[in-house]
Short mmCIF file of C-alpha atoms and ligand atoms in Angstrom, two decimals:
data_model
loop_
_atom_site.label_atom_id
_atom_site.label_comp_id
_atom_site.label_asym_id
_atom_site.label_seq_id
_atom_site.Cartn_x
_atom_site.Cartn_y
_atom_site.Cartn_z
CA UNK A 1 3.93 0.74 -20.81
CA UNK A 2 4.01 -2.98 -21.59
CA UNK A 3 7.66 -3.88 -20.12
CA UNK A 4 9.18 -3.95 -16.48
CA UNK A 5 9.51 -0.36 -15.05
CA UNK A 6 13.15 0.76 -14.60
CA UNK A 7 14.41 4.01 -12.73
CA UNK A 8 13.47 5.90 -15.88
CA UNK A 9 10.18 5.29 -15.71
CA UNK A 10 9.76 6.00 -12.39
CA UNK A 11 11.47 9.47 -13.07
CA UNK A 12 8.76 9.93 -15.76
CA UNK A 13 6.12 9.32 -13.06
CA UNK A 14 7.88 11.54 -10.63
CA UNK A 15 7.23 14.51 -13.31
CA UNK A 16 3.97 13.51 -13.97
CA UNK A 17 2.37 12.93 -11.14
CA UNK A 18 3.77 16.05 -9.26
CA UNK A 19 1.03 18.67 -9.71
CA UNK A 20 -1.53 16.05 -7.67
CA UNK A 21 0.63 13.73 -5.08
CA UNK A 22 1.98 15.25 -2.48
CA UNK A 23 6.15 15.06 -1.94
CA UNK A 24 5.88 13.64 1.32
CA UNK A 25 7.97 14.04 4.27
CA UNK A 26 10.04 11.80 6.01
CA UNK A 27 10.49 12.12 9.87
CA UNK A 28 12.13 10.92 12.63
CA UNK A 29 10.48 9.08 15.06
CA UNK A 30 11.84 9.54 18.11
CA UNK A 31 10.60 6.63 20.34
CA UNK A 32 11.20 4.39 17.95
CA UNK A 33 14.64 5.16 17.65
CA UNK A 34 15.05 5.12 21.34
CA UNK A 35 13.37 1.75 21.49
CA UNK A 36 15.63 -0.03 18.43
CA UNK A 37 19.31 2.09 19.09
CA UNK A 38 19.16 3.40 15.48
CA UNK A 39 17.69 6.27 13.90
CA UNK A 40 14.30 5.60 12.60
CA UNK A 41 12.66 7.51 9.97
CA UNK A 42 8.97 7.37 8.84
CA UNK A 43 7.82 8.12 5.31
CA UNK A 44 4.50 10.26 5.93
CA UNK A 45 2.04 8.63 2.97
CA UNK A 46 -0.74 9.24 5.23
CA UNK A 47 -0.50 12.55 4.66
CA UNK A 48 -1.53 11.93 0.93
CA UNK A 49 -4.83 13.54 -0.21
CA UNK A 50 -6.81 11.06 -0.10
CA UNK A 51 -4.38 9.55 3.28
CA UNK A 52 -2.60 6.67 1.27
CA UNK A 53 0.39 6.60 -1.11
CA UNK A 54 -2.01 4.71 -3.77
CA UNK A 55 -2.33 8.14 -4.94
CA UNK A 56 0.94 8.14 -6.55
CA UNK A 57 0.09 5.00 -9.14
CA UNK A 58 -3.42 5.98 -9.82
CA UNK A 59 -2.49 9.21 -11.14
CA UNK A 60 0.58 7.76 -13.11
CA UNK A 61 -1.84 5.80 -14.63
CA UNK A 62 -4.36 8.17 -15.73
CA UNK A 63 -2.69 10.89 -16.84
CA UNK A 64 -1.09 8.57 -19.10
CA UNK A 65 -4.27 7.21 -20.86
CA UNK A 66 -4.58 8.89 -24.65
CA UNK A 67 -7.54 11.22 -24.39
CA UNK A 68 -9.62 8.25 -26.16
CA UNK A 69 -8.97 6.18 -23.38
CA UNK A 70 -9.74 9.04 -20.65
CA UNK A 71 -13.45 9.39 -22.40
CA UNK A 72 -14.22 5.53 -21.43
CA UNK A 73 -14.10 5.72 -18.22
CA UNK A 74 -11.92 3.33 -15.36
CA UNK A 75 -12.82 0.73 -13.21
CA UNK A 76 -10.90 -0.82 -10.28
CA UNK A 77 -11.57 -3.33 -7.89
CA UNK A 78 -10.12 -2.19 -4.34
CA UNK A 79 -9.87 -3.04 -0.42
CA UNK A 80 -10.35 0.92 -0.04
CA UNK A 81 -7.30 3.07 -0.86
CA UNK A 82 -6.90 2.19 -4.62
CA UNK A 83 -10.46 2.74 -5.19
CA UNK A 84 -9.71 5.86 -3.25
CA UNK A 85 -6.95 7.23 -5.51
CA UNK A 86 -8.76 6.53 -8.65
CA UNK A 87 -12.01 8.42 -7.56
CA UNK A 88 -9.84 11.23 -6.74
CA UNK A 89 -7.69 11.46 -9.71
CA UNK A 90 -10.11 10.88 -11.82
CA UNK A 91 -11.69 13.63 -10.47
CA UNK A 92 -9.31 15.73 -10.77
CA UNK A 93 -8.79 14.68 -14.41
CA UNK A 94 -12.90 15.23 -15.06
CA UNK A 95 -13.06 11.40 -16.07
CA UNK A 96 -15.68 8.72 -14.67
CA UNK A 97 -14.68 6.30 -11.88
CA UNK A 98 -16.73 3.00 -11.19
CA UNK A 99 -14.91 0.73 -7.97
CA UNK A 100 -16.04 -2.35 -7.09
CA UNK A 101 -15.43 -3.52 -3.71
CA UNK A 102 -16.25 -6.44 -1.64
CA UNK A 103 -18.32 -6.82 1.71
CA UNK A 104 -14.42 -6.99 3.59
CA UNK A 105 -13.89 -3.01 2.67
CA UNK A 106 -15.20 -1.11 5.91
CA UNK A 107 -18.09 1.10 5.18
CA UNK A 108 -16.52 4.20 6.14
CA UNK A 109 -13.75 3.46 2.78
CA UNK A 110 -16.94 2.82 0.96
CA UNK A 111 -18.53 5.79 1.78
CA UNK A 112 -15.60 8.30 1.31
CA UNK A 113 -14.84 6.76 -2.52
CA UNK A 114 -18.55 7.45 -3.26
CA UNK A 115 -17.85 11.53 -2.13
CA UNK A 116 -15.07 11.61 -4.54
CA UNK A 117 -18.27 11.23 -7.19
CA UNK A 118 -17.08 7.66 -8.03
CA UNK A 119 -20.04 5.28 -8.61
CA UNK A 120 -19.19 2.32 -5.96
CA UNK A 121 -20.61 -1.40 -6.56
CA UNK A 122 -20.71 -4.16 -3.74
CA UNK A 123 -19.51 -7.35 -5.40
CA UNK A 124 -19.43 -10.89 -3.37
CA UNK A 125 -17.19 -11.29 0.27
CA UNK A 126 -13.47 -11.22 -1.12
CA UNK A 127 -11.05 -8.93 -3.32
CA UNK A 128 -11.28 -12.20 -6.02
CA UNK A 129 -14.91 -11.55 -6.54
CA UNK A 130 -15.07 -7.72 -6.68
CA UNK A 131 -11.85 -8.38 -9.94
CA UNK A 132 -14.39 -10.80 -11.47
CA UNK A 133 -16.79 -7.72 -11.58
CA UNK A 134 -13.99 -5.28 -13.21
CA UNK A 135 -13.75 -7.92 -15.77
CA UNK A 136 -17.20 -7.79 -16.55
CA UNK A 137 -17.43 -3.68 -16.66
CA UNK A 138 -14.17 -4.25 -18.72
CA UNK A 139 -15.63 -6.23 -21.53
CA UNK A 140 -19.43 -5.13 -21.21
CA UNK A 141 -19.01 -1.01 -20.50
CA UNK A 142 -15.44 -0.74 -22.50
CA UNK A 143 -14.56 1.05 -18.72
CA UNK A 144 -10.48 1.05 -18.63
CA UNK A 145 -9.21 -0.60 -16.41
CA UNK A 146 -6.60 0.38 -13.14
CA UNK A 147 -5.06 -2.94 -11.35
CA UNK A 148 -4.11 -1.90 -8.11
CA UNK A 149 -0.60 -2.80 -7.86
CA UNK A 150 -0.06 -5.37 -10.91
CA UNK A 151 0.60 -2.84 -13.80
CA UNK A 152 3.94 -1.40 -14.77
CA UNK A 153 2.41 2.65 -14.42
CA UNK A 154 0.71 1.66 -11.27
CA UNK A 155 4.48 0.22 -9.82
CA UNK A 156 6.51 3.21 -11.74
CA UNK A 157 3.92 5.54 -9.67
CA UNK A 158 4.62 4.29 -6.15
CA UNK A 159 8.15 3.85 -6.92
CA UNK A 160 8.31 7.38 -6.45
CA UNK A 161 8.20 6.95 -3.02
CA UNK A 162 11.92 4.91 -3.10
CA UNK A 163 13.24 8.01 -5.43
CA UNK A 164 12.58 10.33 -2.39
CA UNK A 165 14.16 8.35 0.39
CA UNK A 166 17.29 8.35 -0.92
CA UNK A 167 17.36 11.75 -2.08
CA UNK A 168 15.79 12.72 1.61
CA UNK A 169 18.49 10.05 3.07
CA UNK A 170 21.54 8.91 1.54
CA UNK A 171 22.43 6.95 4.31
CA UNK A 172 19.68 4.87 4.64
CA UNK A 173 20.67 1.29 5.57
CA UNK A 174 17.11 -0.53 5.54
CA UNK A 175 13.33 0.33 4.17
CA UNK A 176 10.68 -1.95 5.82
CA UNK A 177 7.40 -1.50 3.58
CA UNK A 178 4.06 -3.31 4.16
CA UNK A 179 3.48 -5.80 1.38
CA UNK A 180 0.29 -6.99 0.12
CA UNK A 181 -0.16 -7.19 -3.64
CA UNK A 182 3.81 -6.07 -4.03
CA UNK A 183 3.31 -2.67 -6.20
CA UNK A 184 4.61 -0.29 -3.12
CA UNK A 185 7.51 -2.82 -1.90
CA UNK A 186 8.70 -3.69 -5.37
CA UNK A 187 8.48 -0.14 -6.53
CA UNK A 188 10.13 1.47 -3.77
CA UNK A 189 12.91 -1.73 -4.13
CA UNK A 190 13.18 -0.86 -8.07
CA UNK A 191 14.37 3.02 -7.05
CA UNK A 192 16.06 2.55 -4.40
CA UNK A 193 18.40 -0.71 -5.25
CA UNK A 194 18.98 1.34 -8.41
CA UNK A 195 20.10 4.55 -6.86
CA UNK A 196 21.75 3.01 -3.55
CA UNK A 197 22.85 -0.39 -4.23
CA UNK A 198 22.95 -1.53 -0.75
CA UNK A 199 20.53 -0.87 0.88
CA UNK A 200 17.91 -3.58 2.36
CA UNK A 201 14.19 -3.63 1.63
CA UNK A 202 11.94 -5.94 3.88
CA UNK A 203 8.38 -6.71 2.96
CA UNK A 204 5.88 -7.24 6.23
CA UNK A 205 2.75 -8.72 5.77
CA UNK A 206 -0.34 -9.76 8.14
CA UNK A 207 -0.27 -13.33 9.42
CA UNK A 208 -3.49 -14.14 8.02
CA UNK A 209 -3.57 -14.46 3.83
CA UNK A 210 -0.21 -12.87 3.35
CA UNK A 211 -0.38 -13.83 -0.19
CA UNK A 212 2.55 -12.31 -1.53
CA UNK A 213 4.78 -14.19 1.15
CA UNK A 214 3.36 -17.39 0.47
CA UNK A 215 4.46 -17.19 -3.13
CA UNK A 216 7.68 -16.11 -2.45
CA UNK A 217 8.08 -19.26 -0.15
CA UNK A 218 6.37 -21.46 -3.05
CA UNK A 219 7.99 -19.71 -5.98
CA UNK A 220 5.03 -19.08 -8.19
CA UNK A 221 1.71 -17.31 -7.19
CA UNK A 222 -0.40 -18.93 -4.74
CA UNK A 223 -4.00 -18.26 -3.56
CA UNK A 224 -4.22 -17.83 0.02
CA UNK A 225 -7.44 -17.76 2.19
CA UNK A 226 -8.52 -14.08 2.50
CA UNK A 227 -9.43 -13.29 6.28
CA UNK A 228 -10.65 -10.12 8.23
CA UNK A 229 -7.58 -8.49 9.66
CA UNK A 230 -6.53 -4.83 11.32
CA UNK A 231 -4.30 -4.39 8.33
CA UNK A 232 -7.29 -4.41 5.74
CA UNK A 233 -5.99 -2.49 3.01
CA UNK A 234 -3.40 -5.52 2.63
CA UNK A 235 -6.46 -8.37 2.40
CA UNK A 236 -6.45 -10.20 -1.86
CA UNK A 237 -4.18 -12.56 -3.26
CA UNK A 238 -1.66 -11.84 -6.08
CA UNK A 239 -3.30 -12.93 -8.68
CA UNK A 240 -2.54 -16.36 -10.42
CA UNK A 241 -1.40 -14.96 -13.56
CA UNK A 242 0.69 -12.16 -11.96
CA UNK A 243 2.93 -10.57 -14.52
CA UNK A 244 4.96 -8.38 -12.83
CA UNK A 245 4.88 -7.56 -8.66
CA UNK A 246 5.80 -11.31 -8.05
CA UNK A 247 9.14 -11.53 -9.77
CA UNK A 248 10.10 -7.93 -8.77
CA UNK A 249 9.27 -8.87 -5.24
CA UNK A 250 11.09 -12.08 -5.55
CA UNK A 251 14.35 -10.52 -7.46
CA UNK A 252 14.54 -7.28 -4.93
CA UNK A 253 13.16 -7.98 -1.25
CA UNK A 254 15.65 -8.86 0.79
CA UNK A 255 13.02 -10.55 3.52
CA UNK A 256 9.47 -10.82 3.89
CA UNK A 257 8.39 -11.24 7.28
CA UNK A 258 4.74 -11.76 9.23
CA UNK A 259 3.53 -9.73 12.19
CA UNK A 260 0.39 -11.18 14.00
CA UNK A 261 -3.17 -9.14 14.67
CA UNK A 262 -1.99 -8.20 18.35
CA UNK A 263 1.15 -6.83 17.41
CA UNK A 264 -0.48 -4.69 14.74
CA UNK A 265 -2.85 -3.04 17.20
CA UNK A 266 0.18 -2.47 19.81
CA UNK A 267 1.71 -0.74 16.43
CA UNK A 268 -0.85 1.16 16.22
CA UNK A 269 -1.50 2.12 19.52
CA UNK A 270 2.54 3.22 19.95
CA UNK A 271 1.98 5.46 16.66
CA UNK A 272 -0.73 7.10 17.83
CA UNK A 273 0.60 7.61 21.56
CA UNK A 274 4.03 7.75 21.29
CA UNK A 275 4.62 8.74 18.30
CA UNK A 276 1.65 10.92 17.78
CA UNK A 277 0.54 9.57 14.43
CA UNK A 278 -2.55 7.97 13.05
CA UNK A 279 -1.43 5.26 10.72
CA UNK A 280 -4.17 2.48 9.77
CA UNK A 281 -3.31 -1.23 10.14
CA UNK A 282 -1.67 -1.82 6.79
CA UNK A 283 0.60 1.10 7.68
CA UNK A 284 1.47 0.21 11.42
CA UNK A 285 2.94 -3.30 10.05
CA UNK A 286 6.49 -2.18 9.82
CA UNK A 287 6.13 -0.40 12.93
CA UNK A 288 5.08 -3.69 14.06
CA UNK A 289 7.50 -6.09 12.80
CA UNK A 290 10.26 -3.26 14.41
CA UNK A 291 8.77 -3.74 18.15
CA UNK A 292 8.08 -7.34 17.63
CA UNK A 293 11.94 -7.69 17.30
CA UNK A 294 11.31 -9.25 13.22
CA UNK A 295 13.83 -7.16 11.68
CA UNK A 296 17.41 -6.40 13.02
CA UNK A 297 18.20 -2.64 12.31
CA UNK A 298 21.58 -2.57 10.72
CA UNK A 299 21.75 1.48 10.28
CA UNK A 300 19.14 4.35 9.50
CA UNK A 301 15.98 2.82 8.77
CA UNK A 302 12.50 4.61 6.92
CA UNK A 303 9.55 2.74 7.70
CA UNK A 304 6.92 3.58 5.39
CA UNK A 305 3.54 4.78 7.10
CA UNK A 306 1.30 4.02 3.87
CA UNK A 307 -1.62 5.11 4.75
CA UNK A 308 -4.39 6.41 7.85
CA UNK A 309 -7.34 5.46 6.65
CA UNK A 310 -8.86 3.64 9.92
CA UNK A 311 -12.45 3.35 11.02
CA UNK A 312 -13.24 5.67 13.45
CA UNK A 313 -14.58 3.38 16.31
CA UNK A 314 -11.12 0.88 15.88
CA UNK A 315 -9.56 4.46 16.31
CA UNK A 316 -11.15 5.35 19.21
CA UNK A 317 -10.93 1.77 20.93
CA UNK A 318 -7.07 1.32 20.21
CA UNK A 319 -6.63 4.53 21.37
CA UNK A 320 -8.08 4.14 24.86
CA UNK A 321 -6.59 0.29 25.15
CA UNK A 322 -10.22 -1.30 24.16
CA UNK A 323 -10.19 -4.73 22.40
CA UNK A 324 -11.55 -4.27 18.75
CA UNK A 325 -13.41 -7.48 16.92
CA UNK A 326 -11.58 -8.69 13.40
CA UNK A 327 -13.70 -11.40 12.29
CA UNK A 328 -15.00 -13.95 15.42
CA UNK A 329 -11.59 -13.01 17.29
CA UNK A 330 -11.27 -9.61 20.06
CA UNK A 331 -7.59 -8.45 19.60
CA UNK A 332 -5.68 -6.21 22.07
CA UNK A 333 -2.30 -5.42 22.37
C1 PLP B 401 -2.44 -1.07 -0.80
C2 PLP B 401 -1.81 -0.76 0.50
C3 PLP B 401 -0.62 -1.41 0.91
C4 PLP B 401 0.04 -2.52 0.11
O1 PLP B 401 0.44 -2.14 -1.20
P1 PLP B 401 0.73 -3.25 -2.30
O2 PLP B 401 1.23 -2.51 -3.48
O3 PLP B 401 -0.57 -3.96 -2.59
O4 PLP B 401 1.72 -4.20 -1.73
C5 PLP B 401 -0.07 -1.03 2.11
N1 PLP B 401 -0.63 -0.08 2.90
C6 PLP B 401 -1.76 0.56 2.54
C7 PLP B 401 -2.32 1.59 3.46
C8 PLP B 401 -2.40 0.24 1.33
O5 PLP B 401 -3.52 0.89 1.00
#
């Protein structure tokens, strides 16, 4: 696929990726809609597989590779859950998996990609470095490469999640999605704009290196410092040369908004308590930017819960109202 996705490309994917992503479902959360006066929904990616919707583009994007292609081999570069998706699909699929990741992945990501029998390779301290390495397997090992959100199967893949809300909810007013790199938000926009016209999509992001929303403010891709933060799996920049996440982002997303480290652990501390959900810091975002008061609800509202792949200790300390240390800083609710 070498153009844009459109809705019938993300029906494709639907098909295709069906016998290994899981239809997820989509729940009401009931404190949340007491808290906010409207009905709020959540979108259950974390109950995924491999407990993120990456899933849904890695496998679009290897089961579409020509058996020649399958026989190379891919390589991705990751903050955890892409790498994640493409061990386990390509598992699934009997192909070979290197991922590179950088020092900022947490160990316990590291560890689970390498039991999916992917070989795993610790490149440099930021998502920038750990690409420069796919590049290399790229043109060295002839490996095949999977970007993680900047490639039109990849996009058409987790657009399948915005295909399934409004089937699941016609009457959905507003979809707040966590936004790093722009694949899930501008696929889920792509579907869902398509099918119901009016309905809102907001993009929240981490205060610290929210790439995505800095180039939307700037109009063209910008590099942004990458810093430790709860929502991990959102850390890396856009890319300079970003072909297509950026101008879907910046055609469909009705807002883009920034929720700081303290507000995602109170996110994920009312998920877990109240809501009785694990969701890791990436996912508890638009959770976040709802009981920080950053989006007005208009009308039913899906918040997508993208993944639950936290460390264990972070777990445990949220959970029992501990501070946890991101970088030199403690953060608590
Ligand atoms: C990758 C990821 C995101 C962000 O997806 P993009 O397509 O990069 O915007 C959000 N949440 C989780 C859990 C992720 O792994």
């Amino acid at each position: 696929m070498n153009a844009s996705p459109g809705l019938a490309d993300i029906l494709d994917a639907r098909r295709r990726i069906a016998p290994i992503a899981l239809r997820t479902p989509l729940l009401r959360a009931e404190a949340l809609s007491r808290r906010s006066g409207q009905d709020v929904f959540l979108k259950l990616e974390t109950m995924q597989p491999t407990g993120a919707f990456k899933i849904r583009g890695a496998a679009n994007a290897l089961m579409r590779l020509s058996p020649e292609r399958r026989h190379r081999g891919v390589v991705c570069a990751s903050t955890g859950n892409h790498g994640r998706a493409v061990a386990f699909v390509a598992g699934r699929l009997g192909m070979r998996a290197t991922v590179c990741l950088s020092a900022l992945v947490p160990e316990a990501k590291a560890a689970a990609i390498a039991a999916l029998g992917a070989t795993v390779r610790r490149i440099g301290r930021s998502q920038d470095e750990a690409m420069a390495e796919v590049a290399r397997a790229v043109a060295a090992e002839g490996r095949i490469e999977v970007p993680p959100f900047d490639d039109p199967s990849v996009i058409a893949g987790q657009g399948t999640i915005g295909f399934e809300l409004a089937e699941d909810l016609p009457e959905l007013e507003a979809i707040i999605v966590p936004l790093s790199g722009g694949g899930l938000a501008g696929g889920i926009a792509l579907a869902a704009k398509a099918l119901r016209p009016g309905i809102r999509v907001i993009g929240v992001s981490m205060e610290h290196g929210a790439a995505m929303r800095e180039s939307l403010a700037a109009g063209r891709p910008v590099e942004v410092e990458e810093q430790p933060s709860l929502a991990d799996s959102l850390g890396g920049g856009i890319g300079r040369d970003n072909r297509w996440t950026f101008d879907l982002c910046r055609r469909l997303l009705d807002d883009a908004v920034l929720v700081s480290e303290a507000e995602i652990y109170r996110a994920i501390a009312h998920l877990l308590l109240e809501e009785r959900l694990v969701a890791e810091g990436a996912a508890a975002v638009s959770a976040a930017a709802l009981l920080a008061g950053k989006v007005q609800l208009r009308g039913p509202t899906a918040l997508i819960l993208s993944g639950c792949n936290l460390d264990r200790h972070q777990l445990a300390r949220i959970a029992s109202g501990a501070s946890v240390r991101i970088g030199d800083r403690e953060v608590r609710g």
